[in-house]
Tab-separated table of C-alpha atoms in Angstrom:
chain	number	residue	atom	x	y	z
A	1	UNK	CA	230.846	-28.137	-63.170
A	2	UNK	CA	232.736	-27.593	-66.362
A	3	UNK	CA	236.450	-27.006	-66.236
A	4	UNK	CA	236.543	-25.283	-69.626
A	5	UNK	CA	239.243	-22.584	-69.623
A	6	UNK	CA	238.077	-19.118	-68.649
A	7	UNK	CA	239.753	-17.503	-71.631
A	8	UNK	CA	241.555	-18.472	-74.791
A	9	UNK	CA	244.943	-16.822	-74.451
A	10	UNK	CA	245.441	-16.746	-78.202
A	11	UNK	CA	242.293	-14.751	-78.901
A	12	UNK	CA	241.621	-12.592	-75.860
A	13	UNK	CA	242.264	-8.858	-75.956
A	14	UNK	CA	243.235	-6.479	-73.199
A	15	UNK	CA	240.198	-4.420	-74.146
A	16	UNK	CA	237.652	-5.991	-71.845
A	17	UNK	CA	238.907	-6.321	-68.291
A	18	UNK	CA	235.495	-7.124	-66.779
A	19	UNK	CA	235.234	-10.122	-69.110
A	20	UNK	CA	238.872	-10.982	-68.468
A	21	UNK	CA	238.190	-11.123	-64.742
A	22	UNK	CA	234.884	-12.938	-64.870
A	23	UNK	CA	234.406	-16.288	-63.140
A	24	UNK	CA	233.064	-18.355	-66.027
A	25	UNK	CA	229.467	-17.651	-65.028
A	26	UNK	CA	228.122	-19.048	-68.273
A	27	UNK	CA	229.540	-22.455	-67.418
A	28	UNK	CA	228.231	-23.011	-63.890
A	29	UNK	CA	224.916	-22.528	-62.060
A	30	UNK	CA	224.175	-18.845	-61.501
A	31	UNK	CA	223.784	-19.240	-57.742
A	32	UNK	CA	227.219	-20.709	-57.056
A	33	UNK	CA	229.139	-17.419	-56.680
A	34	UNK	CA	227.236	-16.530	-53.514
A	35	UNK	CA	227.360	-20.080	-52.157
A	36	UNK	CA	231.083	-20.472	-52.911
A	37	UNK	CA	231.926	-17.335	-50.954
A	38	UNK	CA	229.589	-18.104	-48.029
A	39	UNK	CA	230.771	-21.705	-47.649
A	40	UNK	CA	234.282	-20.614	-46.831
A	41	UNK	CA	236.417	-20.832	-43.702
A	42	UNK	CA	234.162	-19.089	-41.197
A	43	UNK	CA	232.257	-22.111	-39.944
A	44	UNK	CA	235.555	-23.894	-39.248
A	45	UNK	CA	237.089	-21.081	-37.164
A	46	UNK	CA	234.307	-19.023	-35.594
A	47	UNK	CA	232.051	-21.717	-34.092
A	48	UNK	CA	233.992	-21.736	-30.819
A	49	UNK	CA	234.102	-17.939	-30.644
A	50	UNK	CA	230.344	-17.634	-31.160
A	51	UNK	CA	229.725	-20.200	-28.404
A	52	UNK	CA	232.174	-18.455	-26.069
A	53	UNK	CA	230.429	-15.095	-26.463
A	54	UNK	CA	226.877	-16.443	-26.115
A	55	UNK	CA	227.733	-18.767	-23.225
A	56	UNK	CA	225.174	-21.447	-24.007
A	57	UNK	CA	224.221	-23.985	-26.648
A	58	UNK	CA	220.699	-22.636	-27.124
A	59	UNK	CA	221.723	-18.994	-27.548
A	60	UNK	CA	224.599	-19.986	-29.834
A	61	UNK	CA	222.234	-21.789	-32.214
A	62	UNK	CA	219.829	-18.839	-32.111
A	63	UNK	CA	222.677	-16.466	-33.034
A	64	UNK	CA	223.701	-18.662	-35.977
A	65	UNK	CA	220.101	-18.758	-37.227
A	66	UNK	CA	219.705	-14.998	-36.643
A	67	UNK	CA	222.918	-14.322	-38.587
A	68	UNK	CA	221.458	-16.313	-41.465
A	69	UNK	CA	218.210	-14.332	-41.332
A	70	UNK	CA	220.061	-11.018	-41.163
A	71	UNK	CA	222.236	-12.075	-44.096
A	72	UNK	CA	219.114	-12.992	-46.074
A	73	UNK	CA	217.490	-9.598	-45.384
A	74	UNK	CA	220.681	-7.792	-46.353
A	75	UNK	CA	221.049	-9.934	-49.463
A	76	UNK	CA	217.460	-9.209	-50.550
A	77	UNK	CA	218.224	-5.491	-50.296
A	78	UNK	CA	221.308	-6.105	-52.440
A	79	UNK	CA	219.130	-7.966	-54.931
A	80	UNK	CA	217.078	-4.821	-55.466
A	81	UNK	CA	220.248	-2.782	-55.927
A	82	UNK	CA	221.769	-5.383	-58.254
A	83	UNK	CA	218.664	-5.394	-60.441
A	84	UNK	CA	218.483	-1.597	-60.476
A	85	UNK	CA	222.193	-0.948	-61.119
A	86	UNK	CA	223.536	-3.415	-63.653
A	87	UNK	CA	227.216	-2.720	-63.002
A	88	UNK	CA	229.926	-4.956	-61.587
A	89	UNK	CA	231.664	-3.727	-58.452
A	90	UNK	CA	228.895	-4.273	-55.894
A	91	UNK	CA	228.880	-1.662	-53.132
A	92	UNK	CA	231.298	0.607	-54.967
A	93	UNK	CA	228.874	0.966	-57.881
A	94	UNK	CA	225.907	1.452	-55.540
A	95	UNK	CA	227.661	4.266	-53.676
A	96	UNK	CA	228.612	5.921	-56.948
A	97	UNK	CA	225.052	5.732	-58.243
A	98	UNK	CA	223.428	6.893	-54.995
A	99	UNK	CA	225.785	9.590	-53.743
A	100	UNK	CA	228.135	10.809	-56.507
A	101	UNK	CA	225.737	13.380	-57.964
A	102	UNK	CA	224.405	14.654	-54.632
A	103	UNK	CA	227.410	16.789	-53.717
A	104	UNK	CA	230.674	17.719	-55.409
A	105	UNK	CA	232.744	16.946	-52.292
A	106	UNK	CA	230.820	14.413	-50.211
A	107	UNK	CA	229.283	12.494	-53.112
A	108	UNK	CA	232.340	10.461	-54.127
A	109	UNK	CA	233.622	10.037	-50.564
A	110	UNK	CA	231.686	6.867	-49.573
A	111	UNK	CA	232.799	4.927	-52.664
A	112	UNK	CA	236.417	5.995	-52.199
A	113	UNK	CA	236.540	5.073	-48.514
A	114	UNK	CA	234.889	1.736	-49.297
A	115	UNK	CA	237.260	0.842	-52.128
A	116	UNK	CA	240.369	2.048	-50.287
A	117	UNK	CA	239.566	0.302	-46.988
A	118	UNK	CA	238.361	-2.882	-48.694
A	119	UNK	CA	241.342	-3.239	-51.016
A	120	UNK	CA	243.965	-2.225	-48.461
A	121	UNK	CA	242.598	-3.755	-45.262
A	122	UNK	CA	239.351	-5.748	-45.336
A	123	UNK	CA	240.172	-8.232	-48.086
A	124	UNK	CA	243.763	-8.803	-46.936
A	125	UNK	CA	242.494	-9.413	-43.386
A	126	UNK	CA	239.883	-11.844	-44.686
A	127	UNK	CA	242.427	-13.757	-46.726
A	128	UNK	CA	244.812	-13.906	-43.762
A	129	UNK	CA	242.058	-15.452	-41.589
A	130	UNK	CA	241.360	-18.047	-44.262
A	131	UNK	CA	245.055	-18.815	-44.780
A	132	UNK	CA	245.598	-19.163	-41.017
A	133	UNK	CA	242.663	-21.582	-40.933
A	134	UNK	CA	244.243	-23.557	-43.758
A	135	UNK	CA	247.509	-23.733	-41.815
A	136	UNK	CA	245.813	-24.770	-38.556
A	137	UNK	CA	243.913	-27.602	-40.202
A	138	UNK	CA	247.013	-28.701	-42.100
A	139	UNK	CA	249.273	-28.703	-39.030
A	140	UNK	CA	246.867	-29.843	-36.299
A	141	UNK	CA	246.773	-33.596	-37.151
A	142	UNK	CA	250.581	-33.770	-37.162
A	143	UNK	CA	250.770	-31.753	-33.941
A	144	UNK	CA	248.490	-34.238	-32.175
A	145	UNK	CA	250.355	-37.212	-33.592
A	146	UNK	CA	253.832	-35.898	-32.708
A	147	UNK	CA	252.843	-34.167	-29.425
A	148	UNK	CA	254.216	-30.810	-30.607
A	149	UNK	CA	254.390	-28.001	-28.031
A	150	UNK	CA	252.008	-25.014	-28.493
A	151	UNK	CA	254.934	-22.686	-29.277
A	152	UNK	CA	256.273	-24.995	-31.986
A	153	UNK	CA	252.772	-25.438	-33.391
A	154	UNK	CA	252.367	-21.656	-33.564
A	155	UNK	CA	255.650	-21.293	-35.463
A	156	UNK	CA	254.716	-24.081	-37.877
A	157	UNK	CA	251.270	-22.554	-38.441
A	158	UNK	CA	252.827	-19.183	-39.269
A	159	UNK	CA	255.343	-20.717	-41.676
A	160	UNK	CA	252.705	-22.819	-43.456
A	161	UNK	CA	250.317	-19.861	-43.732
A	162	UNK	CA	253.029	-17.676	-45.302
A	163	UNK	CA	253.926	-20.427	-47.772
A	164	UNK	CA	250.243	-20.914	-48.647
A	165	UNK	CA	249.876	-17.171	-49.228
A	166	UNK	CA	252.862	-17.208	-51.567
A	167	UNK	CA	251.403	-20.131	-53.533
A	168	UNK	CA	247.910	-18.685	-53.957
A	169	UNK	CA	249.358	-15.295	-54.925
A	170	UNK	CA	251.564	-17.030	-57.483
A	171	UNK	CA	248.531	-18.866	-58.935
A	172	UNK	CA	246.493	-15.669	-59.260
A	173	UNK	CA	249.515	-13.851	-60.683
A	174	UNK	CA	250.371	-16.400	-63.341
A	175	UNK	CA	247.225	-18.080	-64.661
A	176	UNK	CA	243.479	-17.566	-64.556
A	177	UNK	CA	242.943	-20.848	-66.389
A	178	UNK	CA	244.647	-22.633	-63.507
A	179	UNK	CA	242.519	-20.624	-61.060
A	180	UNK	CA	239.224	-21.723	-62.632
A	181	UNK	CA	240.214	-25.402	-62.773
A	182	UNK	CA	241.349	-25.361	-59.150
A	183	UNK	CA	238.215	-23.525	-57.995
A	184	UNK	CA	235.913	-26.187	-59.415
A	185	UNK	CA	237.665	-28.792	-57.258
A	186	UNK	CA	237.700	-26.613	-54.152
A	187	UNK	CA	233.970	-25.854	-54.366
A	188	UNK	CA	233.159	-29.560	-54.301
A	189	UNK	CA	235.461	-30.034	-51.291
A	190	UNK	CA	233.747	-27.262	-49.319
A	191	UNK	CA	230.286	-28.763	-49.642
A	192	UNK	CA	231.554	-32.325	-49.130
A	193	UNK	CA	233.250	-31.491	-45.807
A	194	UNK	CA	230.135	-29.744	-44.532
A	195	UNK	CA	227.920	-32.708	-45.404
A	196	UNK	CA	230.348	-35.229	-43.881
A	197	UNK	CA	230.229	-33.304	-40.594
A	198	UNK	CA	226.431	-33.067	-40.708
A	199	UNK	CA	225.975	-36.767	-41.491
A	200	UNK	CA	228.447	-37.644	-38.743
A	201	UNK	CA	226.499	-35.476	-36.313
A	202	UNK	CA	223.174	-37.021	-37.295
A	203	UNK	CA	224.654	-40.453	-36.647
A	204	UNK	CA	225.770	-39.331	-33.189
A	205	UNK	CA	222.236	-38.098	-32.508
A	206	UNK	CA	220.939	-41.493	-33.632
A	207	UNK	CA	223.281	-43.060	-31.053
A	208	UNK	CA	221.756	-40.833	-28.378
A	209	UNK	CA	224.614	-38.341	-27.955
A	210	UNK	CA	222.436	-35.414	-26.859
A	211	UNK	CA	223.794	-34.583	-23.393
A	212	UNK	CA	225.657	-31.469	-24.539
A	213	UNK	CA	222.674	-30.212	-26.519
A	214	UNK	CA	220.373	-30.760	-23.540
A	215	UNK	CA	222.186	-28.052	-21.561
A	216	UNK	CA	220.003	-25.616	-23.490
A	217	UNK	CA	220.358	-22.010	-22.345
A	218	UNK	CA	222.420	-22.774	-19.275
A	219	UNK	CA	225.123	-20.106	-18.876
A	220	UNK	CA	223.645	-17.686	-21.436
A	221	UNK	CA	225.402	-14.312	-21.662
A	222	UNK	CA	223.037	-11.572	-22.840
A	223	UNK	CA	225.311	-8.547	-22.524
A	224	UNK	CA	225.229	-6.328	-25.610
A	225	UNK	CA	228.982	-6.469	-26.076
A	226	UNK	CA	229.133	-10.287	-25.937
A	227	UNK	CA	226.193	-10.633	-28.300
A	228	UNK	CA	227.828	-8.194	-30.733
A	229	UNK	CA	231.030	-10.254	-30.686
A	230	UNK	CA	228.988	-13.433	-31.222
A	231	UNK	CA	227.259	-11.838	-34.200
A	232	UNK	CA	230.630	-10.751	-35.607
A	233	UNK	CA	231.793	-14.372	-35.461
A	234	UNK	CA	228.630	-15.712	-37.086
A	235	UNK	CA	228.313	-12.989	-39.698
A	236	UNK	CA	231.944	-13.470	-40.730
A	237	UNK	CA	231.052	-17.051	-41.669
A	238	UNK	CA	228.052	-15.877	-43.709
A	239	UNK	CA	229.872	-13.028	-45.413
A	240	UNK	CA	229.809	-13.531	-49.159
A	241	UNK	CA	226.067	-13.221	-49.671
A	242	UNK	CA	226.706	-10.106	-51.774
A	243	UNK	CA	229.051	-11.966	-54.141
A	244	UNK	CA	226.587	-12.254	-57.008
A	245	UNK	CA	226.127	-8.466	-57.119
A	246	UNK	CA	229.880	-8.016	-57.600
A	247	UNK	CA	229.516	-9.402	-61.126
A	248	UNK	CA	226.129	-8.043	-62.218
A	249	UNK	CA	227.375	-7.249	-65.733
A	250	UNK	CA	228.494	-10.860	-66.184
A	251	UNK	CA	225.258	-12.602	-65.106
A	252	UNK	CA	222.595	-13.377	-67.671
A	253	UNK	CA	219.255	-11.780	-66.781
A	254	UNK	CA	220.568	-10.283	-63.498
A	255	UNK	CA	217.144	-8.903	-62.540
A	256	UNK	CA	215.952	-12.464	-61.938
A	257	UNK	CA	219.083	-14.533	-61.375
A	258	UNK	CA	220.627	-12.398	-58.613
A	259	UNK	CA	217.416	-12.717	-56.591
A	260	UNK	CA	217.206	-16.458	-57.221
A	261	UNK	CA	220.859	-16.963	-56.275
A	262	UNK	CA	220.219	-15.264	-52.939
A	263	UNK	CA	216.957	-17.104	-52.215
A	264	UNK	CA	218.670	-20.424	-52.917
A	265	UNK	CA	222.082	-19.866	-51.380
A	266	UNK	CA	221.457	-18.012	-48.110
A	267	UNK	CA	218.789	-20.322	-46.591
A	268	UNK	CA	220.758	-23.363	-47.774
A	269	UNK	CA	223.947	-22.153	-46.074
A	270	UNK	CA	221.997	-21.190	-42.927
A	271	UNK	CA	220.691	-24.739	-42.546
A	272	UNK	CA	224.200	-26.128	-43.127
A	273	UNK	CA	225.786	-23.864	-40.504
A	274	UNK	CA	223.176	-24.541	-37.825
A	275	UNK	CA	223.372	-28.288	-38.438
A	276	UNK	CA	227.189	-28.213	-38.323
A	277	UNK	CA	227.079	-26.541	-34.911
A	278	UNK	CA	224.621	-29.177	-33.723
A	279	UNK	CA	226.989	-31.848	-35.040
A	280	UNK	CA	229.968	-30.360	-33.202
A	281	UNK	CA	228.005	-30.344	-29.950
A	282	UNK	CA	227.051	-34.003	-30.172
A	283	UNK	CA	230.615	-34.985	-29.200
A	284	UNK	CA	232.091	-31.777	-27.729
A	285	UNK	CA	231.040	-30.092	-24.514
A	286	UNK	CA	230.763	-26.309	-24.368
A	287	UNK	CA	234.207	-25.839	-22.704
A	288	UNK	CA	235.827	-28.273	-25.147
A	289	UNK	CA	234.350	-26.590	-28.216
A	290	UNK	CA	235.516	-23.193	-26.972
A	291	UNK	CA	239.036	-24.407	-26.175
A	292	UNK	CA	240.010	-26.455	-29.242
A	293	UNK	CA	241.740	-24.477	-32.048
A	294	UNK	CA	240.409	-26.677	-34.871
A	295	UNK	CA	236.923	-27.758	-33.854
A	296	UNK	CA	236.181	-29.777	-37.002
A	297	UNK	CA	239.294	-31.926	-36.489
A	298	UNK	CA	238.347	-32.614	-32.874
A	299	UNK	CA	234.861	-33.574	-34.043
A	300	UNK	CA	236.297	-35.897	-36.693
A	301	UNK	CA	238.636	-37.546	-34.181
A	302	UNK	CA	235.733	-38.428	-31.900
A	303	UNK	CA	232.970	-39.123	-34.409
A	304	UNK	CA	234.371	-40.374	-37.727
A	305	UNK	CA	236.826	-43.059	-36.716
A	306	UNK	CA	238.925	-44.210	-39.677
A	307	UNK	CA	237.464	-41.392	-41.827
A	308	UNK	CA	238.997	-38.707	-39.589
A	309	UNK	CA	241.527	-37.748	-42.285
A	310	UNK	CA	238.704	-36.536	-44.564
A	311	UNK	CA	238.016	-33.438	-42.438
A	312	UNK	CA	241.471	-31.819	-42.149
A	313	UNK	CA	242.204	-32.648	-45.774
A	314	UNK	CA	238.872	-31.307	-47.000
A	315	UNK	CA	238.994	-28.166	-44.837
A	316	UNK	CA	242.555	-27.396	-45.926
A	317	UNK	CA	241.594	-27.713	-49.599
A	318	UNK	CA	238.369	-25.732	-49.144
A	319	UNK	CA	239.983	-22.870	-47.238
A	320	UNK	CA	242.850	-22.605	-49.702
A	321	UNK	CA	240.306	-22.309	-52.520
A	322	UNK	CA	238.335	-19.693	-50.604
A	323	UNK	CA	241.477	-17.604	-50.047
A	324	UNK	CA	242.349	-17.937	-53.733
A	325	UNK	CA	238.875	-16.774	-54.729
A	326	UNK	CA	238.775	-13.850	-52.296
A	327	UNK	CA	242.131	-12.531	-53.439
A	328	UNK	CA	241.178	-12.949	-57.094
A	329	UNK	CA	237.839	-11.149	-56.814
A	330	UNK	CA	239.419	-8.064	-55.259
A	331	UNK	CA	240.844	-7.344	-58.709
A	332	UNK	CA	237.283	-6.464	-59.819
A	333	UNK	CA	237.100	-3.759	-57.188
A	334	UNK	CA	240.584	-2.508	-58.135
A	335	UNK	CA	239.421	-2.173	-61.719
A	336	UNK	CA	236.117	-0.452	-60.832
A	337	UNK	CA	237.822	2.015	-58.478
A	338	UNK	CA	240.682	2.721	-60.899
A	339	UNK	CA	238.400	3.523	-63.833
A	340	UNK	CA	236.634	6.097	-61.601
A	341	UNK	CA	239.969	7.684	-60.644
A	342	UNK	CA	239.732	6.547	-57.023
A	343	UNK	CA	242.716	4.183	-56.995
A	344	UNK	CA	246.094	4.277	-58.693
A	345	UNK	CA	245.509	3.459	-62.342
A	346	UNK	CA	248.315	0.922	-62.392
A	347	UNK	CA	246.270	-1.458	-60.213
A	348	UNK	CA	243.865	-1.974	-63.106
A	349	UNK	CA	246.659	-2.956	-65.491
A	350	UNK	CA	246.884	-6.428	-66.979
A	351	UNK	CA	249.900	-8.638	-67.617
A	352	UNK	CA	250.770	-8.801	-71.326
A	353	UNK	CA	251.943	-12.400	-71.188
A	354	UNK	CA	249.663	-13.898	-68.534
A	355	UNK	CA	246.534	-11.734	-68.980
A	356	UNK	CA	246.126	-11.450	-65.196
A	357	UNK	CA	245.689	-8.294	-63.066
A	358	UNK	CA	249.244	-8.725	-61.783
A	359	UNK	CA	249.732	-5.428	-59.854
A	360	UNK	CA	246.439	-5.870	-57.988
A	361	UNK	CA	247.303	-9.457	-57.079
A	362	UNK	CA	250.755	-8.516	-55.747
A	363	UNK	CA	249.246	-5.631	-53.766
A	364	UNK	CA	246.804	-8.024	-52.119
A	365	UNK	CA	249.575	-10.483	-51.369
A	366	UNK	CA	251.717	-7.868	-49.618
A	367	UNK	CA	248.918	-6.468	-47.464
A	368	UNK	CA	247.727	-9.965	-46.581
A	369	UNK	CA	251.240	-10.844	-45.418
A	370	UNK	CA	251.207	-7.828	-43.087
A	371	UNK	CA	247.845	-8.884	-41.597
A	372	UNK	CA	249.087	-12.444	-41.315
A	373	UNK	CA	252.092	-11.449	-39.234
A	374	UNK	CA	250.329	-8.832	-37.103
A	375	UNK	CA	247.117	-10.489	-35.897
A	376	UNK	CA	245.500	-13.713	-34.722
A	377	UNK	CA	242.328	-15.234	-36.143
A	378	UNK	CA	239.876	-13.898	-33.547
A	379	UNK	CA	241.266	-10.345	-33.683
A	380	UNK	CA	241.215	-10.324	-37.471
A	381	UNK	CA	237.613	-11.577	-37.540
A	382	UNK	CA	236.502	-8.788	-35.179
A	383	UNK	CA	238.434	-6.217	-37.219
A	384	UNK	CA	237.030	-7.415	-40.535
A	385	UNK	CA	233.417	-7.832	-39.405
A	386	UNK	CA	233.428	-4.412	-37.764
A	387	UNK	CA	234.497	-2.719	-41.006
A	388	UNK	CA	232.267	-4.838	-43.239
A	389	UNK	CA	229.110	-3.982	-41.352
A	390	UNK	CA	229.882	-0.279	-41.438
A	391	UNK	CA	229.739	-0.500	-45.226
A	392	UNK	CA	226.677	-2.750	-45.248
A	393	UNK	CA	224.925	-0.025	-43.260
A	394	UNK	CA	226.011	2.627	-45.763
A	395	UNK	CA	224.672	0.402	-48.547
A	396	UNK	CA	221.261	0.392	-46.888
A	397	UNK	CA	221.425	4.207	-46.838
A	398	UNK	CA	222.275	4.097	-50.551
A	399	UNK	CA	219.183	1.975	-51.197
A	400	UNK	CA	216.993	4.437	-49.308
A	401	UNK	CA	218.518	7.357	-51.235
A	402	UNK	CA	217.907	5.610	-54.577
A	403	UNK	CA	214.299	4.981	-53.569
A	404	UNK	CA	213.971	8.770	-53.567
A	405	UNK	CA	216.249	9.845	-56.441
A	406	UNK	CA	215.193	7.030	-58.791
A	407	UNK	CA	211.625	6.555	-57.635
A	408	UNK	CA	210.339	6.641	-61.204
A	409	UNK	CA	212.687	3.891	-62.432
A	410	UNK	CA	210.908	0.584	-62.874
A	411	UNK	CA	212.168	-2.134	-60.517
A	412	UNK	CA	211.797	-5.821	-61.268
A	413	UNK	CA	212.227	-6.533	-57.560
A	414	UNK	CA	211.572	-4.277	-54.590
A	415	UNK	CA	211.962	-5.159	-50.923
A	416	UNK	CA	209.607	-3.732	-48.284
A	417	UNK	CA	211.152	-0.506	-46.978
A	418	UNK	CA	211.250	-1.940	-43.453
A	419	UNK	CA	213.944	-4.460	-44.479
A	420	UNK	CA	216.778	-2.020	-45.362
A	421	UNK	CA	215.801	0.138	-42.380
A	422	UNK	CA	216.064	-2.876	-40.062
A	423	UNK	CA	219.434	-3.935	-41.514
A	424	UNK	CA	220.657	-0.341	-41.156
A	425	UNK	CA	219.642	-0.271	-37.478
A	426	UNK	CA	221.408	-3.574	-36.817
A	427	UNK	CA	224.582	-2.350	-38.542
A	428	UNK	CA	224.549	0.802	-36.388
A	429	UNK	CA	224.169	-1.316	-33.238
A	430	UNK	CA	226.995	-3.629	-34.332
A	431	UNK	CA	229.160	-0.587	-35.003
A	432	UNK	CA	228.468	1.380	-31.826
A	433	UNK	CA	228.275	-1.377	-29.194
A	434	UNK	CA	231.927	-2.495	-29.164
A	435	UNK	CA	233.161	1.101	-29.497
A	436	UNK	CA	231.133	2.250	-26.492
A	437	UNK	CA	231.355	-0.794	-24.230
A	438	UNK	CA	234.732	-2.338	-25.049
A	439	UNK	CA	236.895	-0.283	-27.424
A	440	UNK	CA	239.452	-2.935	-28.300
A	441	UNK	CA	242.541	-1.897	-30.295
A	442	UNK	CA	241.302	-3.593	-33.473
A	443	UNK	CA	238.179	-1.394	-33.515
A	444	UNK	CA	240.136	1.804	-32.905
A	445	UNK	CA	242.594	0.826	-35.641
A	446	UNK	CA	239.664	0.252	-38.003
A	447	UNK	CA	238.341	3.746	-37.306
A	448	UNK	CA	241.824	5.207	-37.799
A	449	UNK	CA	242.029	3.524	-41.214
A	450	UNK	CA	238.749	5.109	-42.260
A	451	UNK	CA	240.063	8.505	-41.164
A	452	UNK	CA	243.263	7.902	-43.149
A	453	UNK	CA	241.154	7.228	-46.248
A	454	UNK	CA	239.403	10.580	-45.748
A	455	UNK	CA	242.774	12.348	-45.440
A	456	UNK	CA	243.895	10.855	-48.755
A	457	UNK	CA	240.578	11.622	-50.448
A	458	UNK	CA	240.807	15.401	-50.166
A	459	UNK	CA	244.029	16.048	-52.125
A	460	UNK	CA	244.182	13.028	-54.421
A	461	UNK	CA	240.553	12.393	-55.398
A	462	UNK	CA	238.621	15.613	-54.779
A	463	UNK	CA	241.413	18.045	-55.707
A	464	UNK	CA	242.909	15.547	-58.196
A	465	UNK	CA	246.497	16.304	-57.265
A	466	UNK	CA	249.047	14.008	-58.807
A	467	UNK	CA	252.497	13.451	-57.368
A	468	UNK	CA	255.389	12.915	-59.758
A	469	UNK	CA	256.311	9.821	-57.785
A	470	UNK	CA	253.086	8.198	-59.009
A	471	UNK	CA	254.258	8.340	-62.621
A	472	UNK	CA	257.632	6.966	-61.559
A	473	UNK	CA	255.932	4.151	-59.648
A	474	UNK	CA	253.633	3.368	-62.589
A	475	UNK	CA	256.562	3.196	-64.995
A	476	UNK	CA	258.459	0.941	-62.594
A	477	UNK	CA	255.493	-1.472	-62.288
A	478	UNK	CA	255.024	-1.540	-66.086
A	479	UNK	CA	258.642	-2.497	-66.601
A	480	UNK	CA	258.808	-4.910	-63.665
A	481	UNK	CA	255.600	-6.844	-64.359
A	482	UNK	CA	255.205	-6.198	-68.104
A	483	UNK	CA	251.665	-4.843	-67.726
A	484	UNK	CA	249.500	-2.515	-69.793
A	485	UNK	CA	246.230	-0.653	-69.252
A	486	UNK	CA	243.189	-2.228	-70.944
A	487	UNK	CA	242.715	-0.421	-74.268
A	488	UNK	CA	239.367	-0.001	-75.889
A	489	UNK	CA	239.717	-0.854	-79.503
A	490	UNK	CA	243.015	-2.626	-80.112
A	491	UNK	CA	243.771	-6.310	-79.863
A	492	UNK	CA	246.308	-7.329	-77.271
A	493	UNK	CA	249.187	-7.985	-79.652
A	494	UNK	CA	248.892	-4.645	-81.479
A	495	UNK	CA	248.527	-2.740	-78.227
A	496	UNK	CA	251.591	-4.421	-76.768
A	497	UNK	CA	253.710	-3.618	-79.804
A	498	UNK	CA	252.773	0.078	-79.867
A	499	UNK	CA	253.338	0.631	-76.150
A	500	UNK	CA	256.540	-1.354	-76.120
A	501	UNK	CA	258.364	0.638	-78.800
């Protein structure tokens, strides 16, 4: 992959924020956005949780394969939407297109709730999970070597995760050129670690280490609540399959390339994830895989010998890059929501000196810190997956609505109607099952956050009320961070001079 700078800081204007925020798509294969996001931290943190909730090796592998299939079906539905609606912003743009004109009050509500909950809660929770994974894989080898107590290890993990969050926020705040160069390295590390684990597992199979795999379906738990939790763990690892639709305006020939990116990336990642679980189980028993906090390190210790160091190093680098990418891409949604009047305008502003979406980056950093200090990995995964699949279900409704309202619009790709209906049914089941059978606090909090978004929507979006404190806050952010709104026709230097004086 090329490491050519994303932008030339001497020539770029503040006029084109979508281009300013793009991920150098012209300089890398079109399918890598989806694969980069899917090959993140999930497989390194949720393998034990998925096994715990399914209870058996056989059912665990079936759940991982089923999560891949469900992700593929959802992604194919997104491919139709991405080809039909050539706008960056992903689900936000789909909700706007499908619902905004249907009703003066209810029409804009889905897109607002999605953008508000995603920016304020979902993305920060996702980044906190990834950062905690980074910290665990960074600390774990030293903890084993020095025989650190669990309490001390917990404190060290928290400290390292906070420091990592500060660093990645600083990178996104100060330089997009640095971000792109770092991302190219991190993407290679992600795939390399996965293949090292798979090759190591295949070698263990060659040596005859199949006793754990031979337990098959022994101990299978088929309760709806446990299966839902297992799917949350697996689907969290796959989440990212909609990444290519977030940047539809930036992809050449999106009608074809979005579909190809999905058809290449999702099956490829599915095979990787299933094979990684098989590899883990060649040297770890079911109880051991459930109990260890960093399953890939335990696998490396037992299977890779002198190459053990490759796994914690590679996972730490890969997860840091994934957190960096996730935080960075939220700025797209901030911009899309702000230009529709559904978020504070200041969160679409760009730094004059650094040409980065500084207010949006700082906002993400602060909310991620709160999630980091308030929850553990498993709770955050349940919380995030629960919210994500609510919105995936609403997206399927949007597709069905657009089939009716835009039935005469020519589509270059069209999924069978049964696919979005099936994904919608699954999302409803994943939403209702934990609420009915085991209403954990994280699910009730998630519902409360959605209600809070509705409460804010009525006065500030529908009635368009504006508090004087908003103008004060905007002025404070402009002065503090030296940011400006993207103008339409003026180069950066002229715009800066006029607004400054």
